[in-house]
Coordinates of C-alpha atoms in Angstrom, one line a residue:
Chain A
M1 CA 87.4 -126.7 1.3
L2 CA 86.1 -130.2 0.8
P3 CA 87.5 -132.0 -2.2
I4 CA 85.2 -132.2 -5.1
K5 CA 83.6 -135.6 -4.9
S6 CA 80.9 -137.6 -6.5
L7 CA 82.3 -136.8 -9.9
S8 CA 81.7 -140.3 -11.3
A9 CA 79.5 -139.0 -14.1
L10 CA 77.1 -141.3 -15.8
A11 CA 78.2 -142.4 -19.2
F12 CA 77.1 -139.6 -21.4
T13 CA 74.6 -140.3 -24.1
A14 CA 74.7 -137.2 -26.2
A15 CA 75.9 -139.2 -29.3
L16 CA 72.5 -140.9 -29.4
F17 CA 70.9 -137.7 -30.7
A18 CA 71.1 -136.0 -34.0
A19 CA 72.5 -132.4 -34.0
A20 CA 70.0 -129.8 -32.8
P21 CA 68.3 -127.8 -35.6
A22 CA 69.6 -124.3 -36.1
A23 CA 66.6 -122.7 -34.3
A24 CA 66.4 -124.9 -31.2
Q25 CA 62.8 -125.7 -30.2
T26 CA 62.3 -124.8 -26.6
M27 CA 59.8 -126.5 -24.3
S28 CA 58.0 -125.2 -21.2
A29 CA 56.4 -127.3 -18.4
D30 CA 53.4 -127.9 -20.7
P31 CA 52.0 -131.4 -20.3
A32 CA 51.1 -131.6 -24.0
A33 CA 54.6 -130.7 -25.1
I34 CA 56.2 -133.1 -22.6
T35 CA 53.8 -135.9 -23.7
A36 CA 54.7 -135.3 -27.4
A37 CA 58.4 -135.4 -26.7
L38 CA 58.1 -138.7 -24.7
K39 CA 55.8 -140.2 -27.4
S40 CA 58.5 -139.2 -30.0
R41 CA 60.8 -141.8 -28.3
G42 CA 58.0 -144.4 -28.3
M43 CA 56.9 -144.0 -24.6
P44 CA 53.2 -144.4 -23.7
V45 CA 51.9 -141.4 -21.7
T46 CA 48.7 -141.0 -19.6
Q47 CA 47.7 -137.7 -18.2
E48 CA 46.1 -137.4 -14.8
T49 CA 45.3 -134.5 -12.4
D50 CA 46.5 -134.3 -8.8
E51 CA 44.4 -133.1 -5.8
D52 CA 45.7 -129.5 -6.5
K53 CA 44.4 -129.8 -10.1
N54 CA 48.0 -129.8 -11.4
P55 CA 48.8 -132.1 -14.3
V56 CA 50.5 -135.5 -13.6
L57 CA 51.9 -137.7 -16.3
Q58 CA 52.4 -141.5 -16.0
T59 CA 54.8 -143.0 -18.4
Q60 CA 57.4 -145.8 -18.9
F61 CA 60.5 -146.7 -20.7
G62 CA 60.8 -149.5 -23.3
D63 CA 61.8 -152.0 -20.6
G64 CA 58.6 -151.4 -18.7
A65 CA 60.2 -149.2 -16.0
K66 CA 57.5 -146.8 -14.9
F67 CA 57.7 -143.3 -13.6
T68 CA 55.6 -140.2 -12.8
I69 CA 56.1 -136.6 -13.9
Y70 CA 54.8 -134.0 -11.4
F71 CA 54.3 -130.4 -12.5
Y72 CA 55.1 -127.5 -10.1
G73 CA 54.6 -123.8 -9.8
C74 CA 51.3 -124.0 -11.8
T75 CA 48.6 -121.3 -11.8
D76 CA 45.2 -122.9 -11.9
G77 CA 46.7 -126.1 -13.2
V78 CA 48.4 -124.5 -16.2
K79 CA 51.5 -122.4 -16.9
C80 CA 53.6 -124.6 -14.6
S81 CA 57.3 -123.7 -14.1
S82 CA 59.1 -126.9 -13.2
L83 CA 59.0 -130.7 -13.3
Q84 CA 59.8 -133.6 -11.0
L85 CA 60.4 -137.1 -12.3
H86 CA 59.6 -139.6 -9.6
T87 CA 59.6 -143.4 -9.3
L88 CA 59.0 -145.7 -6.4
Y89 CA 60.3 -149.2 -5.7
S90 CA 59.0 -151.5 -3.0
G91 CA 60.4 -154.7 -1.4
S92 CA 64.1 -153.7 -2.1
S93 CA 67.1 -153.9 0.2
A94 CA 67.2 -150.1 0.3
T95 CA 68.2 -148.4 3.6
I96 CA 69.1 -144.7 4.4
E97 CA 72.7 -145.9 4.3
K98 CA 72.3 -147.2 0.8
M99 CA 70.5 -144.0 -0.3
N100 CA 73.4 -142.0 1.0
Q101 CA 75.9 -144.1 -0.9
F102 CA 73.8 -143.7 -4.1
N103 CA 73.6 -139.9 -3.6
L104 CA 77.4 -139.8 -3.0
D105 CA 78.2 -141.8 -6.1
R106 CA 75.7 -140.6 -8.7
R107 CA 74.6 -137.3 -10.2
Y108 CA 71.4 -135.5 -11.3
G109 CA 68.8 -137.4 -9.3
R110 CA 68.6 -138.4 -5.6
G111 CA 67.6 -141.5 -3.9
V112 CA 65.2 -141.2 -1.0
M113 CA 63.6 -143.6 1.6
E114 CA 60.0 -142.6 1.4
T115 CA 57.8 -142.4 4.5
N116 CA 56.1 -145.7 3.7
G117 CA 59.5 -147.5 3.4
D118 CA 59.6 -147.5 -0.4
A119 CA 62.8 -146.4 -2.2
G120 CA 62.2 -143.4 -4.3
L121 CA 64.2 -141.7 -7.0
R122 CA 63.6 -138.1 -8.0
M123 CA 65.0 -135.5 -10.4
D124 CA 63.9 -131.9 -10.9
F125 CA 64.0 -129.6 -13.9
N126 CA 63.4 -125.9 -14.2
M127 CA 61.3 -125.3 -17.4
A128 CA 60.5 -121.6 -16.8
A129 CA 62.6 -118.6 -17.7
G130 CA 62.9 -119.4 -21.4
G131 CA 62.3 -123.2 -21.0
M132 CA 64.5 -126.0 -22.1
P133 CA 65.6 -126.9 -25.7
R134 CA 63.9 -130.1 -26.8
A135 CA 67.2 -131.9 -27.5
L136 CA 68.3 -131.1 -24.0
F137 CA 65.1 -132.3 -22.5
L138 CA 65.4 -135.6 -24.3
D139 CA 69.0 -135.9 -23.2
N140 CA 67.8 -135.5 -19.6
I141 CA 65.2 -138.2 -20.1
E142 CA 68.1 -140.4 -21.4
L143 CA 70.1 -139.6 -18.2
W144 CA 67.0 -140.4 -16.1
D145 CA 66.5 -143.7 -17.9
E146 CA 70.1 -144.7 -17.1
L147 CA 69.8 -143.4 -13.5
M148 CA 66.6 -145.5 -12.9
S149 CA 68.4 -148.7 -14.2
V150 CA 71.5 -148.0 -12.0
F151 CA 69.2 -147.2 -9.0
S152 CA 67.1 -150.4 -9.3
D153 CA 70.2 -152.6 -9.8
F154 CA 71.7 -151.0 -6.7
I155 CA 68.7 -151.4 -4.4
Y156 CA 67.8 -154.9 -5.4
E157 CA 71.4 -156.3 -5.5
Chain B
M1 CA 52.6 -131.4 -2.4
R2 CA 56.3 -130.9 -2.1
K3 CA 57.3 -127.4 -2.5
M4 CA 60.2 -125.1 -2.3
A5 CA 59.9 -121.6 -1.0
G6 CA 60.3 -118.8 -3.5
Y7 CA 59.9 -121.0 -6.5
C8 CA 56.3 -120.7 -7.5
A9 CA 56.6 -117.1 -8.8
A10 CA 58.6 -118.4 -11.7
G11 CA 55.5 -119.7 -13.4
L12 CA 54.1 -116.2 -13.9
A13 CA 57.0 -115.1 -16.0
L14 CA 56.7 -118.1 -18.3
A15 CA 53.8 -116.8 -20.3
L16 CA 55.8 -113.8 -21.3
A17 CA 59.0 -115.7 -22.3
S18 CA 60.0 -115.7 -25.9
P19 CA 61.8 -119.1 -26.3
A20 CA 62.6 -118.6 -29.9
S21 CA 65.0 -115.7 -29.3
A22 CA 66.4 -116.9 -26.0
E23 CA 70.2 -116.7 -25.6
L24 CA 71.5 -120.2 -24.7
I25 CA 74.2 -120.8 -22.2
D26 CA 76.3 -124.0 -22.3
A27 CA 79.2 -125.2 -20.2
R28 CA 82.0 -124.5 -22.8
S29 CA 82.9 -121.1 -21.4
P30 CA 83.9 -120.9 -17.7
K31 CA 84.0 -117.1 -18.2
T32 CA 80.3 -117.0 -19.1
I33 CA 79.3 -119.0 -16.1
A34 CA 81.6 -117.0 -13.8
A35 CA 80.0 -113.7 -15.1
L36 CA 76.5 -115.2 -14.4
I37 CA 77.6 -116.1 -10.8
E38 CA 79.1 -112.6 -10.3
S39 CA 75.9 -111.0 -11.6
Q40 CA 74.2 -112.5 -8.5
G41 CA 76.6 -110.8 -6.1
W42 CA 79.3 -113.5 -5.8
Q43 CA 83.0 -113.2 -6.3
A44 CA 83.9 -115.9 -8.9
E45 CA 87.5 -117.2 -9.4
I46 CA 88.2 -119.5 -12.3
D47 CA 90.7 -122.3 -11.6
T48 CA 92.1 -124.3 -14.6
P49 CA 94.3 -127.1 -13.3
A50 CA 96.6 -128.4 -16.0
G51 CA 95.0 -131.2 -18.0
E52 CA 91.9 -131.2 -15.7
P53 CA 88.4 -129.7 -16.2
P54 CA 88.1 -126.1 -14.9
F55 CA 86.1 -125.1 -11.8
I56 CA 84.9 -121.9 -10.3
K57 CA 85.2 -120.9 -6.6
A58 CA 82.4 -118.6 -5.7
R59 CA 82.6 -116.5 -2.5
R60 CA 80.1 -114.2 -0.8
N61 CA 80.1 -113.1 2.9
G62 CA 82.4 -115.9 4.0
E63 CA 80.4 -118.5 2.1
L64 CA 82.0 -120.7 -0.6
F65 CA 80.6 -123.0 -3.3
V66 CA 82.3 -124.7 -6.2
A67 CA 80.9 -124.9 -9.8
A68 CA 82.7 -127.8 -11.4
F69 CA 82.8 -128.3 -15.2
M70 CA 82.2 -131.9 -16.1
N71 CA 81.9 -134.2 -19.1
C72 CA 84.8 -132.4 -20.8
T73 CA 87.2 -133.4 -23.5
D74 CA 90.8 -132.7 -22.5
G75 CA 89.5 -130.2 -19.9
K76 CA 87.6 -128.3 -22.5
N77 CA 84.2 -128.2 -24.3
C78 CA 82.5 -129.3 -21.1
K79 CA 78.8 -130.4 -21.2
T80 CA 77.6 -130.4 -17.6
L81 CA 78.0 -128.5 -14.4
Q82 CA 78.0 -129.5 -10.8
F83 CA 77.3 -127.0 -8.0
F84 CA 78.8 -128.2 -4.7
F85 CA 79.3 -127.1 -1.1
G86 CA 79.7 -128.8 2.2
F87 CA 80.8 -128.5 5.9
T88 CA 83.8 -130.0 7.5
D89 CA 82.7 -129.4 11.1
A90 CA 79.3 -130.9 11.2
K91 CA 79.8 -134.7 11.2
Q92 CA 76.9 -135.2 13.6
V93 CA 74.1 -134.8 11.1
P94 CA 72.1 -138.1 11.2
L95 CA 71.4 -139.9 7.9
E96 CA 67.7 -139.8 8.8
K97 CA 67.9 -136.0 8.6
I98 CA 69.8 -136.1 5.3
N99 CA 67.1 -138.4 3.9
E100 CA 64.4 -136.0 5.1
W101 CA 66.1 -133.2 3.2
N102 CA 66.1 -135.2 0.0
R103 CA 62.4 -136.0 0.5
D104 CA 61.3 -132.4 1.2
K105 CA 63.6 -130.3 -1.0
R106 CA 64.1 -130.2 -4.8
F107 CA 66.8 -129.8 -7.4
A108 CA 69.9 -130.6 -5.3
R109 CA 70.9 -133.8 -3.4
A110 CA 72.2 -134.0 0.1
Y111 CA 74.6 -136.7 1.3
R112 CA 77.3 -137.4 3.9
D113 CA 80.7 -138.0 2.2
E114 CA 83.3 -140.6 3.2
E115 CA 84.5 -138.5 6.1
G116 CA 80.9 -138.0 7.3
D117 CA 80.8 -134.4 6.2
P118 CA 77.4 -133.1 5.0
V119 CA 77.4 -132.1 1.3
L120 CA 74.9 -130.5 -1.0
A121 CA 75.3 -130.9 -4.8
M122 CA 73.2 -129.9 -7.8
D123 CA 73.8 -131.1 -11.3
V124 CA 72.8 -129.3 -14.5
D125 CA 73.0 -130.8 -18.0
L126 CA 74.1 -128.0 -20.5
D127 CA 74.8 -130.3 -23.4
F128 CA 73.9 -129.4 -27.0
R129 CA 73.5 -125.6 -26.9
G130 CA 72.6 -125.4 -23.2
L131 CA 69.8 -123.6 -21.4
P132 CA 68.4 -120.1 -21.8
R133 CA 70.4 -117.5 -19.8
E134 CA 67.3 -116.7 -17.7
N135 CA 66.8 -120.4 -16.8
V136 CA 70.5 -120.8 -15.7
G137 CA 70.1 -117.6 -13.7
E138 CA 67.0 -119.1 -11.9
L139 CA 68.8 -122.3 -11.3
L140 CA 71.7 -120.4 -9.7
N141 CA 69.3 -118.5 -7.6
T142 CA 67.6 -121.7 -6.6
W143 CA 71.0 -123.2 -5.7
T144 CA 72.0 -120.3 -3.4
G145 CA 68.6 -120.4 -1.8
L146 CA 69.1 -124.1 -1.1
M147 CA 72.6 -123.4 0.3
D148 CA 71.0 -121.0 2.8
S149 CA 68.4 -123.6 3.8
Y150 CA 71.0 -126.4 4.1
R151 CA 73.2 -124.3 6.4
V152 CA 70.3 -123.7 8.7
F153 CA 69.4 -127.4 8.4
V154 CA 72.9 -128.6 9.2
R155 CA 73.7 -126.1 11.9
G156 CA 70.2 -126.5 13.5
E157 CA 69.7 -122.8 13.7

């Protein structure tokens, strides 16, 4: 068996959030609910539609770091089952060797060299089968925020 | 659009889900996670090294993966999980291929470790009260499906 590696967890940010209410509010992959959750932490959100008529959200963190939320498993553009957070960086020093190092060292998301040479960062969530409690979704957004910072520092160093 | 086989059907069940009453599963109880893994046909063995976080070794038909409990306090009250498996006899997989995997697949990340061995890992945040049982079950199903694909991908079969 291989030793368990890549356990260098990101600093955990749970303390930033107040305790969950007794009846946890659960979210599905509904663009309106996702938009409301992001806006609750002061993030601007614009909704678009992709070529398959699935919803797409464009948003950014307070420092201006932009990312896109893709919706998957939709039926006629609604009742989607999962999300992918995705961001692209151009003009960095990223290589497939650096992406491998990032994916070895960090958790939750994955760094990718995109076909056009951009460096991409992606993270997926299953929002079906009962969905995800809102507090946990916001915690994941916090992890993603931190992952984006670490990733951009790494590829532009 | 990026897709993963077998995942789209999940959206159909979503409309019928009743989030308010969903039983939530967190990472505090290795027994609960082990039972969930066993319910999908795996043999799960809990390992609790002294002073360290617990992990589960899951076996089925000669396959092995590890579910590691992370973000724990004194080896208890863990908040996140990492599913992990790899090969020790397939050091020839080029990083270009690993990158392709990370571009085309979802949820887990592939990398080559310090020894050059190909690894697949998937992280799940189960902080606060965790995720609905059905959602964790789907993630586990997604994980084992990805393991099957990764084996074919690495072995070139």
